[in-house]
Every structure is written in structure tokens, then in C-alpha cells.
Amino acid sequence: MAATAVTASPKPGRTSASRRAGSRGLTGLGVGVVTLWLSVIVLLPLAALTAKSLDGGLDAFWHSVTSRQAIAALKFTLAVSVIVAVINAVAGVAIAWTLVRDEFPGRRLVNAVIDLPFAMPTIVAGITLLALWGPKSPVGVNLAFTQVSVALALLFVTLPFGVRAVQPVLIELDREMEEAAASLGASGPTIFRRIVLPNLMPAILSGAALAFARAVGEFGSVVLISGNKPFDTQVSSVFIFKQIESDNATGAAAVSVVLLLVSLLMLIALRVIESWGSRHDR
């Protein structure tokens, strides 16, 4: 009579409990690693910056951030960043629409060129723009050391945000509603305004918010072409750099904290926009 081998199997409840315990252990380890990494890379430097800005006390902090030159630089920075964000929002939609809906020779090349400002060092972008729009401009137009030159530099470095935020949404957009509206006699502009634009709006706002946040802190592309003229073309990042050169690290840190708060508010707004976009999709 042949012997029958019986393999004892673990109890299902015990196995599930063991897996849950192991999963909780891995989750706890992951959270610990992420927290440690973010603390070292992000939180500790920000805390050190804040502490540095308060070296002279709250009075010195307030004096640094409310000086005429600091306020002028901040106002100009915010104003030009808003303008750049709006322009890139409109241009981003137009470029994304062309890349997604139109077929033309060199489309892949154009699609790759969009990301060039991300790959190019910003100081190289500044030199490039200075060569094109500077005193020795090959096209005979000298815009260097003007507010327009600052806007052009910021438009260059923030271009990808508007396009890349809208492009994937446009690719995934269901075109059946557009076709149905066209079959009922709706014109192209009406279809875009009533059907396409509401679906793209969360992505447009997200791209504009990212472009604004990048423009507020941009340094490399504007430090050469802006001329750094106080009360005229000096942005806050260059003002901070000048304070460091003047051995006023505390004042530079104070203005940096203000820019940090502006960026934080923009990130919070971006999260709100993304939440709204998720509800809109559902």
C-alpha cells in the first residue's frame, strides 16, 4: 500500500496576518526613509534659511523685506511673472493643439525642441538671448537691459510648462463630443469654447501656476540680460545675489524667505487646482 504524503498548509488567517504585518513594516520603513531624506534635502536647509533671516531679530527682518529696493524688485518680479504665466498659458494651448491635432513635417523635432529650456543651463539661455537681443543683435533689435528682455528670458525658460501640462490632456480628450457638436452645426470656435476649453482649463491653470513659480525664482537667464538696474529691471533673485555680494547675508535670507512663501502659496494653489481638476474629470 502506497504511502500518501500530506503537506500541512498554513492557516489562512495566520498567513494574512503575517502579510499585513510585513506590509506595515515595509510601509513604516518607507515612510521613515522618505521623511529622513526630505528632512536632510529640503526641511533642514529651509529651517536654516529661516533662522538666518532672523539673525538680527524681527525688526531687522522687516526692514530688509520692506526696503524700497526690495519692494521694487518684488513688485517687478511678481508683475512680470504673472504676465509671463498668462502668455505661456495661451501659447501653450496653441502649441499643444498644433502638436496633437495637426500633422506637418518636422512635428517630432518641434515636440523635442519644446523641452530644450529644461535641458539647457539657464546661464546659457541668458547668453543666447543676449547674443540675439543685445547691442550686437544680428536682427538689429537691441532689447538688452530692459523690462522686455526680462520677460523674454522668463518666457524662454517657462515655455515647456504651458505645453506639457495641456498636451497629455488634449491627447486623452474624447473627440466624440466635438464630432457630435460639429454634426449639429456648431462652429469650430464654439466647439473649442464650449467643449474643449472647459476640459483643458485645469491643465492650463496648472501649467500657468508652474510657470509663475519658476519665473519668480529664476536667476541664471535674467542675470545678464536684465542689466540689474534697481527700481527698473532688477528681479528679486538678482537682488538677493547683490545682497550676498554686499555681505548682507541676513538681508538676502529675509528676502529669500518672502520668495519661499510666495512659492509655497503657489504650490498650495496648484494642489487646489489639481483637486478641482480631479473632481471635474469624475
Tab-separated table of N, CA, C and O in Angstrom, residues 138-230:
chain	number	residue	atom	x	y	z
A	138	PRO	N	22.039	90.318	-34.233
A	138	PRO	CA	22.094	90.059	-35.681
A	138	PRO	C	20.838	90.494	-36.410
A	138	PRO	O	20.848	90.647	-37.630
A	139	VAL	N	19.732	90.714	-35.666
A	139	VAL	CA	18.495	91.154	-36.306
A	139	VAL	C	18.288	92.666	-36.142
A	139	VAL	O	17.258	93.213	-36.564
A	140	GLY	N	19.272	93.334	-35.529
A	140	GLY	CA	19.211	94.786	-35.406
A	140	GLY	C	18.235	95.303	-34.367
A	140	GLY	O	17.829	96.468	-34.422
A	141	VAL	N	17.852	94.462	-33.406
A	141	VAL	CA	16.920	94.876	-32.349
A	141	VAL	C	17.616	94.712	-31.001
A	141	VAL	O	17.964	93.602	-30.600
A	142	ASN	N	17.827	95.807	-30.311
A	142	ASN	CA	18.512	95.784	-29.023
A	142	ASN	C	17.501	95.960	-27.895
A	142	ASN	O	16.982	97.061	-27.668
A	143	LEU	N	17.200	94.856	-27.212
A	143	LEU	CA	16.262	94.884	-26.092
A	143	LEU	C	16.954	94.631	-24.759
A	143	LEU	O	16.277	94.547	-23.727
A	144	ALA	N	18.272	94.505	-24.786
A	144	ALA	CA	19.001	94.169	-23.561
A	144	ALA	C	18.837	95.251	-22.511
A	144	ALA	O	18.709	96.445	-22.809
A	145	PHE	N	18.820	94.807	-21.245
A	145	PHE	CA	18.761	95.692	-20.083
A	145	PHE	C	17.449	96.473	-20.000
A	145	PHE	O	17.421	97.614	-19.546
A	146	THR	N	16.380	95.847	-20.506
A	146	THR	CA	15.043	96.439	-20.412
A	146	THR	C	14.113	95.433	-19.748
A	146	THR	O	14.429	94.251	-19.608
A	147	GLN	N	12.950	95.909	-19.345
A	147	GLN	CA	11.959	95.015	-18.756
A	147	GLN	C	11.462	93.990	-19.765
A	147	GLN	O	11.125	92.857	-19.398
A	148	VAL	N	11.441	94.362	-21.038
A	148	VAL	CA	11.031	93.426	-22.085
A	148	VAL	C	12.013	92.259	-22.165
A	148	VAL	O	11.617	91.099	-22.354
A	149	SER	N	13.300	92.540	-22.015
A	149	SER	CA	14.298	91.476	-22.072
A	149	SER	C	14.120	90.478	-20.929
A	149	SER	O	14.321	89.280	-21.097
A	150	VAL	N	13.731	90.977	-19.757
A	150	VAL	CA	13.465	90.080	-18.621
A	150	VAL	C	12.280	89.176	-18.943
A	150	VAL	O	12.320	87.965	-18.694
A	151	ALA	N	11.231	89.758	-19.520
A	151	ALA	CA	10.055	88.962	-19.891
A	151	ALA	C	10.414	87.912	-20.933
A	151	ALA	O	9.955	86.763	-20.854
A	152	LEU	N	11.244	88.282	-21.911
A	152	LEU	CA	11.649	87.317	-22.937
A	152	LEU	C	12.437	86.158	-22.326
A	152	LEU	O	12.241	84.996	-22.703
A	153	ALA	N	13.321	86.476	-21.395
A	153	ALA	CA	14.102	85.422	-20.745
A	153	ALA	C	13.200	84.474	-19.959
A	153	ALA	O	13.357	83.244	-20.016
A	154	LEU	N	12.237	85.025	-19.249
A	154	LEU	CA	11.334	84.194	-18.462
A	154	LEU	C	10.384	83.406	-19.356
A	154	LEU	O	10.028	82.263	-19.040
A	155	LEU	N	9.966	83.993	-20.465
A	155	LEU	CA	9.151	83.245	-21.424
A	155	LEU	C	9.907	82.038	-21.971
A	155	LEU	O	9.331	80.957	-22.164
A	156	PHE	N	11.186	82.217	-22.190
A	156	PHE	CA	12.014	81.132	-22.730
A	156	PHE	C	12.091	79.965	-21.748
A	156	PHE	O	11.861	78.815	-22.116
A	157	VAL	N	12.395	80.246	-20.488
A	157	VAL	CA	12.630	79.161	-19.534
A	157	VAL	C	11.339	78.525	-19.041
A	157	VAL	O	11.361	77.405	-18.512
A	158	THR	N	10.195	79.209	-19.183
A	158	THR	CA	8.931	78.649	-18.701
A	158	THR	C	8.051	78.095	-19.814
A	158	THR	O	6.958	77.591	-19.529
A	159	LEU	N	8.501	78.168	-21.057
A	159	LEU	CA	7.697	77.685	-22.184
A	159	LEU	C	7.206	76.249	-22.010
A	159	LEU	O	6.030	75.960	-22.266
A	160	PRO	N	8.042	75.284	-21.603
A	160	PRO	CA	7.568	73.893	-21.552
A	160	PRO	C	6.401	73.653	-20.603
A	160	PRO	O	5.615	72.729	-20.825
A	161	PHE	N	6.271	74.455	-19.545
A	161	PHE	CA	5.224	74.190	-18.564
A	161	PHE	C	3.831	74.292	-19.183
A	161	PHE	O	2.979	73.431	-18.949
A	162	GLY	N	3.597	75.338	-19.961
A	162	GLY	CA	2.285	75.513	-20.566
A	162	GLY	C	1.950	74.428	-21.565
A	162	GLY	O	0.803	73.956	-21.631
A	163	VAL	N	2.948	74.002	-22.337
A	163	VAL	CA	2.714	72.989	-23.359
A	163	VAL	C	2.533	71.607	-22.736
A	163	VAL	O	1.560	70.894	-23.027
A	164	ARG	N	3.444	71.223	-21.878
A	164	ARG	CA	3.435	69.863	-21.327
A	164	ARG	C	2.293	69.627	-20.350
A	164	ARG	O	1.909	68.488	-20.126
A	165	ALA	N	1.744	70.678	-19.770
A	165	ALA	CA	0.586	70.498	-18.898
A	165	ALA	C	-0.674	70.210	-19.710
A	165	ALA	O	-1.529	69.421	-19.290
A	166	VAL	N	-0.793	70.830	-20.878
A	166	VAL	CA	-2.006	70.706	-21.695
A	166	VAL	C	-1.941	69.519	-22.636
A	166	VAL	O	-2.963	68.851	-22.886
A	167	GLN	N	-0.772	69.220	-23.163
A	167	GLN	CA	-0.634	68.220	-24.221
A	167	GLN	C	-1.216	66.848	-23.859
A	167	GLN	O	-2.001	66.289	-24.639
A	168	PRO	N	-0.868	66.244	-22.715
A	168	PRO	CA	-1.431	64.917	-22.420
A	168	PRO	C	-2.941	64.928	-22.243
A	168	PRO	O	-3.616	63.957	-22.604
A	169	VAL	N	-3.492	66.004	-21.703
A	169	VAL	CA	-4.945	66.102	-21.551
A	169	VAL	C	-5.609	66.169	-22.919
A	169	VAL	O	-6.652	65.540	-23.160
A	170	LEU	N	-4.995	66.910	-23.820
A	170	LEU	CA	-5.534	67.039	-25.172
A	170	LEU	C	-5.468	65.707	-25.919
A	170	LEU	O	-6.371	65.375	-26.697
A	171	ILE	N	-4.420	64.939	-25.672
A	171	ILE	CA	-4.292	63.631	-26.322
A	171	ILE	C	-5.401	62.688	-25.855
A	171	ILE	O	-5.982	61.948	-26.653
A	172	GLU	N	-5.709	62.714	-24.559
A	172	GLU	CA	-6.707	61.814	-23.990
A	172	GLU	C	-8.135	62.319	-24.154
A	172	GLU	O	-9.074	61.599	-23.816
A	173	LEU	N	-8.316	63.512	-24.654
A	173	LEU	CA	-9.648	64.103	-24.746
A	173	LEU	C	-10.521	63.331	-25.740
A	173	LEU	O	-10.107	63.054	-26.866
A	174	ASP	N	-11.714	62.983	-25.303
A	174	ASP	CA	-12.667	62.261	-26.157
A	174	ASP	C	-13.205	63.213	-27.223
A	174	ASP	O	-13.790	64.248	-26.906
A	175	ARG	N	-13.033	62.836	-28.482
A	175	ARG	CA	-13.419	63.715	-29.582
A	175	ARG	C	-14.840	63.469	-30.075
A	175	ARG	O	-15.307	64.149	-30.993
A	176	GLU	N	-15.539	62.499	-29.471
A	176	GLU	CA	-16.898	62.211	-29.916
A	176	GLU	C	-17.831	63.396	-29.684
A	176	GLU	O	-18.701	63.686	-30.509
A	177	MET	N	-17.656	64.093	-28.552
A	177	MET	CA	-18.500	65.253	-28.276
A	177	MET	C	-18.248	66.370	-29.278
A	177	MET	O	-19.182	67.061	-29.709
A	178	GLU	N	-16.988	66.539	-29.660
A	178	GLU	CA	-16.676	67.551	-30.671
A	178	GLU	C	-17.327	67.203	-32.007
A	178	GLU	O	-17.905	68.066	-32.685
A	179	GLU	N	-17.240	65.928	-32.385
A	179	GLU	CA	-17.837	65.489	-33.650
A	179	GLU	C	-19.353	65.625	-33.622
A	179	GLU	O	-19.977	66.022	-34.618
A	180	ALA	N	-19.951	65.314	-32.465
A	180	ALA	CA	-21.407	65.446	-32.348
A	180	ALA	C	-21.826	66.910	-32.467
A	180	ALA	O	-22.814	67.241	-33.138
A	181	ALA	N	-21.080	67.788	-31.812
A	181	ALA	CA	-21.390	69.219	-31.884
A	181	ALA	C	-21.223	69.742	-33.306
A	181	ALA	O	-22.032	70.552	-33.781
A	182	ALA	N	-20.178	69.265	-33.998
A	182	ALA	CA	-19.971	69.692	-35.388
A	182	ALA	C	-21.100	69.208	-36.281
A	182	ALA	O	-21.548	69.921	-37.189
A	183	SER	N	-21.589	67.983	-36.026
A	183	SER	CA	-22.690	67.444	-36.843
A	183	SER	C	-23.979	68.217	-36.626
A	183	SER	O	-24.856	68.229	-37.489
A	184	LEU	N	-24.104	68.885	-35.479
A	184	LEU	CA	-25.291	69.689	-35.189
A	184	LEU	C	-25.140	71.126	-35.675
A	184	LEU	O	-26.015	71.957	-35.431
A	185	GLY	N	-24.003	71.420	-36.307
A	185	GLY	CA	-23.815	72.731	-36.906
A	185	GLY	C	-23.004	73.713	-36.103
A	185	GLY	O	-22.912	74.896	-36.470
A	186	ALA	N	-22.394	73.282	-34.995
A	186	ALA	CA	-21.579	74.192	-34.189
A	186	ALA	C	-20.292	74.538	-34.933
A	186	ALA	O	-19.681	73.677	-35.578
A	187	SER	N	-19.891	75.802	-34.827
A	187	SER	CA	-18.661	76.232	-35.484
A	187	SER	C	-17.441	75.803	-34.680
A	187	SER	O	-17.550	75.419	-33.509
A	188	GLY	N	-16.258	75.877	-35.313
A	188	GLY	CA	-15.018	75.497	-34.640
A	188	GLY	C	-14.761	76.283	-33.365
A	188	GLY	O	-14.489	75.699	-32.316
A	189	PRO	N	-14.851	77.632	-33.415
A	189	PRO	CA	-14.637	78.403	-32.183
A	189	PRO	C	-15.631	78.057	-31.079
A	189	PRO	O	-15.282	78.031	-29.898
A	190	THR	N	-16.893	77.799	-31.460
A	190	THR	CA	-17.901	77.445	-30.463
A	190	THR	C	-17.588	76.101	-29.823
A	190	THR	O	-17.714	75.937	-28.593
A	191	ILE	N	-17.162	75.140	-30.620
A	191	ILE	CA	-16.794	73.820	-30.092
A	191	ILE	C	-15.626	73.950	-29.125
A	191	ILE	O	-15.621	73.344	-28.047
A	192	PHE	N	-14.648	74.756	-29.511
A	192	PHE	CA	-13.481	74.922	-28.637
A	192	PHE	C	-13.884	75.605	-27.339
A	192	PHE	O	-13.468	75.179	-26.249
A	193	ARG	N	-14.702	76.650	-27.427
A	193	ARG	CA	-15.061	77.423	-26.230
A	193	ARG	C	-15.995	76.646	-25.311
A	193	ARG	O	-15.848	76.697	-24.081
A	194	ARG	N	-16.938	75.881	-25.860
A	194	ARG	CA	-17.947	75.232	-25.031
A	194	ARG	C	-17.598	73.810	-24.622
A	194	ARG	O	-18.102	73.317	-23.605
A	195	ILE	N	-16.726	73.138	-25.382
A	195	ILE	CA	-16.441	71.724	-25.106
A	195	ILE	C	-14.976	71.500	-24.732
A	195	ILE	O	-14.664	70.910	-23.693
A	196	VAL	N	-14.062	71.984	-25.583
A	196	VAL	CA	-12.642	71.689	-25.377
A	196	VAL	C	-12.067	72.486	-24.207
A	196	VAL	O	-11.421	71.925	-23.316
A	197	LEU	N	-12.296	73.787	-24.198
A	197	LEU	CA	-11.672	74.658	-23.197
A	197	LEU	C	-12.033	74.278	-21.753
A	197	LEU	O	-11.146	74.254	-20.892
A	198	PRO	N	-13.306	73.982	-21.434
A	198	PRO	CA	-13.597	73.578	-20.045
A	198	PRO	C	-12.830	72.337	-19.603
A	198	PRO	O	-12.452	72.233	-18.431
A	199	ASN	N	-12.593	71.406	-20.515
A	199	ASN	CA	-11.825	70.210	-20.167
A	199	ASN	C	-10.344	70.506	-20.003
A	199	ASN	O	-9.650	69.823	-19.245
A	200	LEU	N	-9.849	71.516	-20.719
A	200	LEU	CA	-8.428	71.861	-20.643
A	200	LEU	C	-8.111	72.831	-19.510
A	200	LEU	O	-6.944	72.963	-19.131
A	201	MET	N	-9.124	73.496	-18.965
A	201	MET	CA	-8.875	74.581	-18.019
A	201	MET	C	-8.046	74.164	-16.804
A	201	MET	O	-7.120	74.890	-16.410
A	202	PRO	N	-8.326	73.013	-16.144
A	202	PRO	CA	-7.463	72.639	-15.008
A	202	PRO	C	-6.002	72.493	-15.408
A	202	PRO	O	-5.105	72.919	-14.669
A	203	ALA	N	-5.729	71.888	-16.577
A	203	ALA	CA	-4.349	71.730	-17.035
A	203	ALA	C	-3.727	73.077	-17.380
A	203	ALA	O	-2.546	73.320	-17.113
A	204	ILE	N	-4.504	73.975	-17.971
A	204	ILE	CA	-3.997	75.303	-18.308
A	204	ILE	C	-3.595	76.058	-17.048
A	204	ILE	O	-2.519	76.656	-16.969
A	205	LEU	N	-4.455	76.023	-16.037
A	205	LEU	CA	-4.157	76.705	-14.775
A	205	LEU	C	-2.958	76.078	-14.077
A	205	LEU	O	-2.131	76.784	-13.485
A	206	SER	N	-2.856	74.763	-14.155
A	206	SER	CA	-1.713	74.080	-13.544
A	206	SER	C	-0.407	74.494	-14.217
A	206	SER	O	0.587	74.797	-13.547
A	207	GLY	N	-0.392	74.521	-15.546
A	207	GLY	CA	0.804	74.940	-16.271
A	207	GLY	C	1.158	76.387	-15.992
A	207	GLY	O	2.331	76.735	-15.836
A	208	ALA	N	0.136	77.252	-15.887
A	208	ALA	CA	0.391	78.665	-15.584
A	208	ALA	C	0.963	78.831	-14.182
A	208	ALA	O	1.858	79.652	-13.961
A	209	ALA	N	0.457	78.044	-13.231
A	209	ALA	CA	0.968	78.121	-11.858
A	209	ALA	C	2.424	77.685	-11.787
A	209	ALA	O	3.246	78.305	-11.101
A	210	LEU	N	2.761	76.615	-12.489
A	210	LEU	CA	4.148	76.149	-12.508
A	210	LEU	C	5.060	77.168	-13.184
A	210	LEU	O	6.187	77.416	-12.731
A	211	ALA	N	4.581	77.769	-14.270
A	211	ALA	CA	5.381	78.792	-14.959
A	211	ALA	C	5.603	80.001	-14.057
A	211	ALA	O	6.707	80.561	-14.011
A	212	PHE	N	4.574	80.401	-13.327
A	212	PHE	CA	4.711	81.534	-12.407
A	212	PHE	C	5.724	81.227	-11.313
A	212	PHE	O	6.593	82.057	-11.008
A	213	ALA	N	5.634	80.039	-10.727
A	213	ALA	CA	6.564	79.667	-9.653
A	213	ALA	C	7.999	79.638	-10.159
A	213	ALA	O	8.927	80.065	-9.461
A	214	ARG	N	8.198	79.131	-11.381
A	214	ARG	CA	9.551	79.098	-11.946
A	214	ARG	C	10.053	80.511	-12.222
A	214	ARG	O	11.223	80.847	-11.952
A	215	ALA	N	9.186	81.373	-12.748
A	215	ALA	CA	9.601	82.734	-13.091
A	215	ALA	C	9.967	83.539	-11.851
A	215	ALA	O	10.909	84.343	-11.880
A	216	VAL	N	9.245	83.334	-10.755
A	216	VAL	CA	9.519	84.084	-9.529
A	216	VAL	C	10.936	83.840	-9.026
A	216	VAL	O	11.608	84.757	-8.548
A	217	GLY	N	11.420	82.603	-9.140
A	217	GLY	CA	12.742	82.278	-8.617
A	217	GLY	C	13.842	82.208	-9.649
A	217	GLY	O	14.968	81.806	-9.324
A	218	GLU	N	13.563	82.592	-10.893
A	218	GLU	CA	14.565	82.456	-11.949
A	218	GLU	C	15.730	83.433	-11.749
A	218	GLU	O	15.532	84.594	-11.369
A	219	PHE	N	16.926	82.951	-12.013
A	219	PHE	CA	18.126	83.774	-11.826
A	219	PHE	C	19.042	83.746	-13.046
A	219	PHE	O	19.375	84.779	-13.610
A	220	GLY	N	19.452	82.550	-13.457
A	220	GLY	CA	20.506	82.421	-14.459
A	220	GLY	C	20.205	83.100	-15.776
A	220	GLY	O	21.077	83.763	-16.361
A	221	SER	N	18.968	82.971	-16.267
A	221	SER	CA	18.659	83.515	-17.592
A	221	SER	C	18.474	85.028	-17.588
A	221	SER	O	18.520	85.665	-18.649
A	222	VAL	N	18.255	85.641	-16.405
A	222	VAL	CA	17.996	87.081	-16.361
A	222	VAL	C	19.170	87.890	-15.827
A	222	VAL	O	19.195	89.112	-15.990
A	223	VAL	N	20.134	87.240	-15.199
A	223	VAL	CA	21.189	87.985	-14.521
A	223	VAL	C	22.040	88.782	-15.507
A	223	VAL	O	22.557	89.855	-15.163
A	224	LEU	N	22.164	88.314	-16.734
A	224	LEU	CA	22.976	89.025	-17.719
A	224	LEU	C	22.157	90.006	-18.549
A	224	LEU	O	22.553	91.153	-18.748
A	225	ILE	N	21.003	89.560	-19.021
A	225	ILE	CA	20.260	90.362	-19.996
A	225	ILE	C	19.434	91.465	-19.343
A	225	ILE	O	19.033	92.428	-19.999
A	226	SER	N	19.194	91.365	-18.034
A	226	SER	CA	18.341	92.364	-17.380
A	226	SER	C	19.074	93.664	-17.090
A	226	SER	O	18.458	94.721	-16.972
A	227	GLY	N	20.404	93.603	-16.926
A	227	GLY	CA	21.157	94.795	-16.558
A	227	GLY	C	21.120	95.092	-15.078
A	227	GLY	O	21.890	95.923	-14.589
A	228	ASN	N	20.205	94.458	-14.352
A	228	ASN	CA	20.138	94.564	-12.893
A	228	ASN	C	20.037	96.006	-12.415
A	228	ASN	O	20.698	96.413	-11.456
A	229	LYS	N	19.217	96.793	-13.092
A	229	LYS	CA	19.057	98.195	-12.700
A	229	LYS	C	18.013	98.299	-11.587
A	229	LYS	O	16.851	97.944	-11.797
A	230	PRO	N	18.415	98.760	-10.395
A	230	PRO	CA	17.446	98.886	-9.292
A	230	PRO	C	16.266	99.769	-9.689
A	230	PRO	O	16.419	100.738	-10.432
